[in-house]
Structure formats: structure tokens, C-alpha cells
mmCIF file of C-alpha atoms in Angstrom:
data_model
loop_
_atom_site.group_PDB
_atom_site.id
_atom_site.type_symbol
_atom_site.label_atom_id
_atom_site.label_comp_id
_atom_site.label_asym_id
_atom_site.label_seq_id
_atom_site.Cartn_x
_atom_site.Cartn_y
_atom_site.Cartn_z
ATOM 1 C CA UNK A 257 -2.416 -1.572 -24.221
ATOM 2 C CA UNK A 258 -1.921 0.664 -21.163
ATOM 3 C CA UNK A 259 1.572 2.115 -20.941
ATOM 4 C CA UNK A 260 4.020 3.998 -18.755
ATOM 5 C CA UNK A 261 5.494 6.596 -21.098
ATOM 6 C CA UNK A 262 9.037 7.452 -20.023
ATOM 7 C CA UNK A 263 9.211 10.468 -22.332
ATOM 8 C CA UNK A 264 7.158 12.296 -19.689
ATOM 9 C CA UNK A 265 7.677 10.185 -16.573
ATOM 10 C CA UNK A 266 10.931 9.934 -14.636
ATOM 11 C CA UNK A 267 9.741 8.052 -11.556
ATOM 12 C CA UNK A 268 7.185 5.474 -10.419
ATOM 13 C CA UNK A 269 5.969 5.097 -6.835
ATOM 14 C CA UNK A 270 4.511 1.707 -5.883
ATOM 15 C CA UNK A 271 2.269 0.883 -2.964
ATOM 16 C CA UNK A 272 3.734 -2.166 -1.207
ATOM 17 C CA UNK A 273 0.953 -4.449 0.001
ATOM 18 C CA UNK A 274 -1.066 -5.956 -2.836
ATOM 19 C CA UNK A 275 1.004 -4.272 -5.566
ATOM 20 C CA UNK A 276 4.588 -5.335 -4.859
ATOM 21 C CA UNK A 277 4.119 -8.073 -2.268
ATOM 22 C CA UNK A 278 1.290 -10.557 -1.804
ATOM 23 C CA UNK A 279 0.719 -9.491 1.795
ATOM 24 C CA UNK A 280 -2.720 -7.872 1.578
ATOM 25 C CA UNK A 281 -4.343 -11.229 2.367
ATOM 26 C CA UNK A 282 -2.097 -11.587 5.435
ATOM 27 C CA UNK A 283 -3.096 -8.127 6.645
ATOM 28 C CA UNK A 284 -6.782 -8.930 6.037
ATOM 29 C CA UNK A 285 -6.604 -12.229 7.937
ATOM 30 C CA UNK A 286 -4.885 -10.550 10.900
ATOM 31 C CA UNK A 287 -7.528 -7.812 10.991
ATOM 32 C CA UNK A 288 -10.349 -10.374 10.869
ATOM 33 C CA UNK A 289 -8.975 -12.301 13.821
ATOM 34 C CA UNK A 290 -8.516 -9.170 15.952
ATOM 35 C CA UNK A 291 -11.869 -7.578 15.109
ATOM 36 C CA UNK A 292 -13.871 -10.800 15.416
ATOM 37 C CA UNK A 293 -12.454 -11.493 18.871
ATOM 38 C CA UNK A 294 -13.225 -7.941 19.964
ATOM 39 C CA UNK A 295 -16.728 -7.834 18.436
ATOM 40 C CA UNK A 296 -17.806 -11.283 19.614
ATOM 41 C CA UNK A 297 -21.478 -11.053 20.699
ATOM 42 C CA UNK A 298 -21.485 -7.305 19.971
ATOM 43 C CA UNK A 299 -21.845 -6.931 16.210
ATOM 44 C CA UNK A 300 -21.511 -8.669 12.863
ATOM 45 C CA UNK A 301 -18.066 -10.162 12.161
ATOM 46 C CA UNK A 302 -15.432 -8.534 9.988
ATOM 47 C CA UNK A 303 -15.946 -9.412 6.306
ATOM 48 C CA UNK A 304 -12.471 -10.284 5.089
ATOM 49 C CA UNK A 305 -13.115 -8.878 1.636
ATOM 50 C CA UNK A 306 -15.761 -6.144 1.772
ATOM 51 C CA UNK A 307 -14.805 -4.642 5.138
ATOM 52 C CA UNK A 308 -11.087 -4.887 4.473
ATOM 53 C CA UNK A 309 -11.365 -3.024 1.179
ATOM 54 C CA UNK A 310 -13.884 -0.470 2.430
ATOM 55 C CA UNK A 311 -12.486 0.439 5.819
ATOM 56 C CA UNK A 312 -8.911 -0.777 6.244
ATOM 57 C CA UNK A 313 -7.002 -1.259 2.994
ATOM 58 C CA UNK A 314 -4.562 1.577 2.295
ATOM 59 C CA UNK A 315 -5.080 3.280 5.650
ATOM 60 C CA UNK A 316 -2.701 3.517 8.571
ATOM 61 C CA UNK A 317 -3.182 0.856 11.240
ATOM 62 C CA UNK A 318 -4.846 3.213 13.713
ATOM 63 C CA UNK A 319 -7.048 4.835 11.071
ATOM 64 C CA UNK A 320 -8.119 1.327 10.039
ATOM 65 C CA UNK A 321 -9.231 0.542 13.600
ATOM 66 C CA UNK A 322 -11.135 3.810 13.915
ATOM 67 C CA UNK A 323 -12.816 3.609 10.510
ATOM 68 C CA UNK A 324 -13.944 -0.013 10.777
ATOM 69 C CA UNK A 325 -15.250 0.271 14.342
ATOM 70 C CA UNK A 326 -17.145 3.450 13.411
ATOM 71 C CA UNK A 327 -18.955 1.372 10.762
ATOM 72 C CA UNK A 328 -20.188 -0.829 13.612
ATOM 73 C CA UNK A 329 -21.124 2.116 15.801
ATOM 74 C CA UNK A 330 -18.211 1.500 18.191
ATOM 75 C CA UNK A 331 -15.959 4.245 19.550
ATOM 76 C CA UNK A 332 -12.961 3.239 21.665
ATOM 77 C CA UNK A 333 -10.544 5.330 23.717
ATOM 78 C CA UNK A 334 -7.320 5.976 21.873
ATOM 79 C CA UNK A 335 -4.991 4.487 24.472
ATOM 80 C CA UNK A 336 -1.310 4.624 23.594
ATOM 81 C CA UNK A 337 1.699 2.667 22.334
ATOM 82 C CA UNK A 338 2.219 1.232 25.810
ATOM 83 C CA UNK A 339 -1.125 -0.635 25.724
ATOM 84 C CA UNK A 340 -1.197 -4.404 25.820
ATOM 85 C CA UNK A 341 -1.940 -5.957 22.409
ATOM 86 C CA UNK A 342 -5.663 -6.657 22.331
ATOM 87 C CA UNK A 343 -6.557 -4.069 24.970
ATOM 88 C CA UNK A 344 -9.949 -2.401 24.242
ATOM 89 C CA UNK A 345 -8.359 0.748 22.814
ATOM 90 C CA UNK A 346 -7.499 1.914 19.305
ATOM 91 C CA UNK A 347 -3.799 1.305 19.988
ATOM 92 C CA UNK A 348 -4.465 -2.026 21.707
ATOM 93 C CA UNK A 349 -6.308 -3.513 18.728
ATOM 94 C CA UNK A 350 -3.738 -2.073 16.327
ATOM 95 C CA UNK A 351 -0.893 -3.656 18.288
ATOM 96 C CA UNK A 352 -2.653 -7.028 18.325
ATOM 97 C CA UNK A 353 -3.054 -6.925 14.566
ATOM 98 C CA UNK A 354 0.581 -5.942 14.104
ATOM 99 C CA UNK A 355 1.785 -8.830 16.265
ATOM 100 C CA UNK A 356 -0.238 -11.350 14.231
ATOM 101 C CA UNK A 357 1.055 -9.941 10.940
ATOM 102 C CA UNK A 358 4.695 -10.053 12.047
ATOM 103 C CA UNK A 359 4.266 -13.609 13.329
ATOM 104 C CA UNK A 360 2.836 -14.727 9.981
ATOM 105 C CA UNK A 361 5.549 -13.222 7.787
ATOM 106 C CA UNK A 362 8.261 -14.448 10.178
ATOM 107 C CA UNK A 363 6.983 -18.012 9.988
ATOM 108 C CA UNK A 364 6.012 -18.136 6.318
ATOM 109 C CA UNK A 365 8.021 -15.442 4.549
ATOM 110 C CA UNK A 366 6.855 -12.962 1.921
ATOM 111 C CA UNK A 367 5.975 -13.542 -1.735
ATOM 112 C CA UNK A 368 6.305 -10.860 -4.388
ATOM 113 C CA UNK A 369 4.190 -10.562 -7.532
ATOM 114 C CA UNK A 370 6.362 -11.728 -10.421
ATOM 115 C CA UNK A 371 4.906 -9.261 -12.912
ATOM 116 C CA UNK A 372 5.666 -6.368 -10.546
ATOM 117 C CA UNK A 373 9.254 -7.520 -10.124
ATOM 118 C CA UNK A 374 9.602 -7.783 -13.919
ATOM 119 C CA UNK A 375 8.213 -4.264 -14.318
ATOM 120 C CA UNK A 376 10.604 -2.890 -11.692
ATOM 121 C CA UNK A 377 13.604 -4.471 -13.417
ATOM 122 C CA UNK A 378 12.543 -3.037 -16.778
ATOM 123 C CA UNK A 379 11.889 0.458 -15.394
ATOM 124 C CA UNK A 380 15.296 0.577 -13.768
ATOM 125 C CA UNK A 381 16.957 -0.840 -16.871
ATOM 126 C CA UNK A 382 15.529 2.164 -18.710
ATOM 127 C CA UNK A 383 16.789 4.674 -16.152
ATOM 128 C CA UNK A 384 13.490 5.302 -14.354
ATOM 129 C CA UNK A 385 13.644 5.975 -10.609
ATOM 130 C CA UNK A 386 11.439 3.888 -8.306
ATOM 131 C CA UNK A 387 10.017 4.164 -4.797
ATOM 132 C CA UNK A 388 7.825 2.023 -2.552
ATOM 133 C CA UNK A 389 5.459 3.337 0.113
ATOM 134 C CA UNK A 390 3.156 1.824 2.698
ATOM 135 C CA UNK A 391 1.060 2.879 5.645
ATOM 136 C CA UNK A 392 2.461 -0.189 7.420
ATOM 137 C CA UNK A 393 5.352 0.174 9.854
ATOM 138 C CA UNK A 394 6.519 -3.258 8.684
ATOM 139 C CA UNK A 395 7.097 -2.234 5.075
ATOM 140 C CA UNK A 396 10.899 -2.195 5.275
ATOM 141 C CA UNK A 397 10.981 -5.681 6.819
ATOM 142 C CA UNK A 398 8.510 -6.995 4.214
ATOM 143 C CA UNK A 399 10.430 -5.591 1.227
ATOM 144 C CA UNK A 400 13.689 -6.929 2.683
ATOM 145 C CA UNK A 401 12.179 -10.386 3.319
ATOM 146 C CA UNK A 402 10.992 -10.478 -0.296
ATOM 147 C CA UNK A 403 14.538 -9.659 -1.484
ATOM 148 C CA UNK A 404 13.477 -6.480 -3.282
ATOM 149 C CA UNK A 405 15.293 -3.690 -1.449
ATOM 150 C CA UNK A 406 17.749 -3.189 -4.324
ATOM 151 C CA UNK A 407 14.904 -2.392 -6.740
ATOM 152 C CA UNK A 408 13.891 0.835 -4.980
ATOM 153 C CA UNK A 409 15.693 4.154 -4.673
ATOM 154 C CA UNK A 410 13.364 5.279 -1.892
ATOM 155 C CA UNK A 411 11.186 3.612 0.772
ATOM 156 C CA UNK A 412 8.695 5.542 2.912
ATOM 157 C CA UNK A 413 6.775 3.460 5.450
ATOM 158 C CA UNK A 414 4.380 3.976 8.315
ATOM 159 C CA UNK A 415 7.207 4.536 10.783
ATOM 160 C CA UNK A 416 8.566 7.381 8.646
ATOM 161 C CA UNK A 417 5.062 8.783 8.165
ATOM 162 C CA UNK A 418 4.549 8.847 11.944
ATOM 163 C CA UNK A 419 7.957 10.444 12.527
ATOM 164 C CA UNK A 420 7.188 13.184 10.011
ATOM 165 C CA UNK A 421 3.565 13.614 11.084
ATOM 166 C CA UNK A 422 2.240 12.765 7.622
ATOM 167 C CA UNK A 423 -1.536 12.260 7.370
ATOM 168 C CA UNK A 424 -2.728 8.922 5.969
ATOM 169 C CA UNK A 425 -4.328 8.224 2.612
ATOM 170 C CA UNK A 426 -6.426 9.511 0.906
ATOM 171 C CA UNK A 427 -4.209 12.486 1.728
ATOM 172 C CA UNK A 428 -1.358 12.422 -0.835
ATOM 173 C CA UNK A 429 1.357 13.255 1.734
ATOM 174 C CA UNK A 430 2.986 9.797 1.677
ATOM 175 C CA UNK A 431 3.299 9.811 -2.110
ATOM 176 C CA UNK A 432 4.475 13.414 -2.198
ATOM 177 C CA UNK A 433 7.179 12.602 0.360
ATOM 178 C CA UNK A 434 8.386 9.727 -1.842
ATOM 179 C CA UNK A 435 8.443 11.976 -4.926
ATOM 180 C CA UNK A 436 10.389 14.616 -3.007
ATOM 181 C CA UNK A 437 12.967 12.009 -1.963
ATOM 182 C CA UNK A 438 13.232 10.940 -5.597
ATOM 183 C CA UNK A 439 13.888 14.640 -6.329
ATOM 184 C CA UNK A 440 11.058 14.688 -8.845
ATOM 185 C CA UNK A 441 7.918 16.837 -9.190
ATOM 186 C CA UNK A 442 4.554 15.066 -8.984
ATOM 187 C CA UNK A 443 3.847 15.776 -12.655
ATOM 188 C CA UNK A 444 6.789 13.537 -13.640
ATOM 189 C CA UNK A 445 5.787 10.627 -11.387
ATOM 190 C CA UNK A 446 3.337 7.736 -11.768
ATOM 191 C CA UNK A 447 1.551 6.105 -8.820
ATOM 192 C CA UNK A 448 0.641 2.400 -8.744
ATOM 193 C CA UNK A 449 -2.021 1.488 -6.157
ATOM 194 C CA UNK A 450 -4.500 -1.291 -5.373
ATOM 195 C CA UNK A 451 -6.555 0.501 -2.688
ATOM 196 C CA UNK A 452 -9.198 3.157 -3.272
ATOM 197 C CA UNK A 453 -7.777 5.600 -0.670
ATOM 198 C CA UNK A 454 -4.395 5.305 -2.415
ATOM 199 C CA UNK A 455 -5.882 5.889 -5.852
ATOM 200 C CA UNK A 456 -7.662 8.968 -4.522
ATOM 201 C CA UNK A 457 -4.387 10.149 -2.954
ATOM 202 C CA UNK A 458 -2.684 9.885 -6.328
ATOM 203 C CA UNK A 459 -5.377 12.015 -7.923
ATOM 204 C CA UNK A 460 -5.342 14.587 -5.135
ATOM 205 C CA UNK A 461 -1.554 14.839 -5.389
ATOM 206 C CA UNK A 462 -1.804 15.761 -9.100
ATOM 207 C CA UNK A 463 0.538 12.974 -10.170
ATOM 208 C CA UNK A 464 1.115 12.465 -13.883
ATOM 209 C CA UNK A 465 -0.407 8.980 -13.980
ATOM 210 C CA UNK A 466 -2.406 6.947 -11.468
ATOM 211 C CA UNK A 467 -2.503 3.210 -12.172
ATOM 212 C CA UNK A 468 -5.093 1.187 -10.279
ATOM 213 C CA UNK A 469 -4.442 -2.529 -9.764
ATOM 214 C CA UNK A 470 -7.720 -4.428 -9.434
ATOM 215 C CA UNK A 471 -6.662 -8.071 -9.138
ATOM 216 C CA UNK A 472 -10.224 -9.395 -8.821
ATOM 217 C CA UNK A 473 -11.597 -7.430 -11.761
ATOM 218 C CA UNK A 474 -14.564 -6.260 -9.679
ATOM 219 C CA UNK A 475 -13.415 -2.782 -8.658
ATOM 220 C CA UNK A 476 -12.565 -1.194 -11.997
ATOM 221 C CA UNK A 477 -15.443 1.317 -11.954
ATOM 222 C CA UNK A 478 -14.761 2.339 -8.352
ATOM 223 C CA UNK A 479 -11.082 2.900 -9.135
ATOM 224 C CA UNK A 480 -11.977 5.048 -12.109
ATOM 225 C CA UNK A 481 -14.307 7.118 -9.927
ATOM 226 C CA UNK A 482 -11.556 7.481 -7.310
ATOM 227 C CA UNK A 483 -9.212 8.918 -9.930
ATOM 228 C CA UNK A 484 -7.329 6.093 -11.658
ATOM 229 C CA UNK A 485 -6.209 6.970 -15.184
ATOM 230 C CA UNK A 486 -5.576 3.308 -15.976
ATOM 231 C CA UNK A 487 -6.907 0.148 -14.294
ATOM 232 C CA UNK A 488 -5.286 -3.271 -14.813
ATOM 233 C CA UNK A 489 -5.768 -6.653 -13.179
ATOM 234 C CA UNK A 490 -2.023 -7.329 -13.255
ATOM 235 C CA UNK A 491 1.019 -5.195 -13.998
ATOM 236 C CA UNK A 492 1.950 -7.538 -16.854
ATOM 237 C CA UNK A 493 -0.718 -5.585 -18.758
ATOM 238 C CA UNK A 494 1.400 -2.407 -18.626
ATOM 239 C CA UNK A 495 3.817 -1.631 -21.433
ATOM 240 C CA UNK A 496 6.820 0.689 -21.047
ATOM 241 C CA UNK A 497 7.455 3.147 -23.841
ATOM 242 C CA UNK A 498 9.488 6.230 -24.556
ATOM 243 C CA UNK A 499 13.006 5.495 -23.382
ATOM 244 C CA UNK A 500 15.504 2.932 -24.596
ATOM 245 C CA UNK A 501 17.109 0.632 -22.024
ATOM 246 C CA UNK A 502 20.358 1.744 -20.452
ATOM 247 C CA UNK A 503 23.172 -0.479 -21.728
ATOM 248 C CA UNK A 504 25.714 -1.230 -19.031
ATOM 249 C CA UNK A 505 29.228 -2.258 -20.058
#
């Protein structure tokens, strides 16, 4: 059984969407609506699974727009944050997607993966530090809506990444920033990711352990090639070894 060994690990950094919260499908649906409206009569529609995983998942919102449209041979002007949502610019499409995502989680709330919550409780019970990261600027609101803020020592989201000028995944900067805020070196930290750019970022950052979460069971080989040390379909498959639980009196 795959394990997180706390004799050599002192921290675990989790990606938010698709690992902690079941919001990847909400992101994918919002992207499909925005891209299909924009590409109508121009190119093939956005494939909610293949295109999301290949071009968008794990990337910042603006990088997702650029990367997907490049796959369709489309190059848009950058525009800026003042653009109207849906305007034919990189920022305009990104803002339209963001508005749809926020509307969905506001109306329907956020669900967390039970096995991830169980793992977080057990890690913290054993004295392990935890962090959550996301390329999304909505990460803090999502984690709060799911009632999970208390389970993380550190949160680094897309807003913080933009403020600090951190490059997006597969650059490891987001994970390295979280490890620094945990006051831990990368070689004492595990990364848990469900997106290939995030898995590659974990490898490039020289983290002690990179866990890939492949919920469909179809991406195991790709995650291994990207740098995952361990691939699971659910975090219930991970054992925790090496440190006894902290007993609180």
C-alpha cells in the first residue's frame, strides 16, 4: 500500500481543485460554456474531458485561455482586467469563466472529497503541517465554503501568485512558496496533485514525494511520466506511517 512516511516528511501540500474539493467539474463546465460560445462556427467545440485535462487543468486562468486557444490556432489580444467578461481578449474570456464559476459555487455550494478530509485530519493529528494551493483566485472562498480552512496551516492561491509574480505550473513556484510558508525544505514535503502540470511541478521542485491522484484510472502512465512517485485513484489508498498521533489532553 502506498504511504506517506512521517519519519522523513514534515509537511504535505495539496492542490485544491480535484484533490481537496470536487470543483474540477465545475471549472471544466464553465470553460466549456465560455470557449464554445467564443468558438461557435470557428472551430471544434471544447472537449470537457480531453481539452480540460490537456490544456487547462492546473494552469492559471489566463494561461488556460492562451494554451487552449493556441491548440485551435487562435491568438487573441491580451486585453486587461478592465475588459468586459466575454470580450474577445485573453482577459475577457478568463473573466467570463470566473463569473460562471463563482455563480455556480454561490448557488450550489462546494463539496469536499471525504477521503481527503479524513487524510487531512489524520496528518494533523500526527503533527504534520499542511498547505493547500491553487492557480484559481477563488481558492480561499472555495476552501472556506467547504468548511476546511481550519485544516490548513497555509493557503496560496492565484491572487497571491499574481501579487508575488509567481509563474504558473508546471513551474514549481507555487508549491515552493507554500513550503517556504510552512518553514520546511522541499525535501521534507510531499505534493498531492491531480493535474499533469502540477505533478511535473512537484518533480521539478525536487519535493520528497509526489502523489498523483487519477480518479478515472486512465492517466496513471501519464502521471508516472510527468514525475509522480505514487499514483492512486483516491486518497483512501494512502497509508500514513512513521509518527504516532499527537495525544491532546
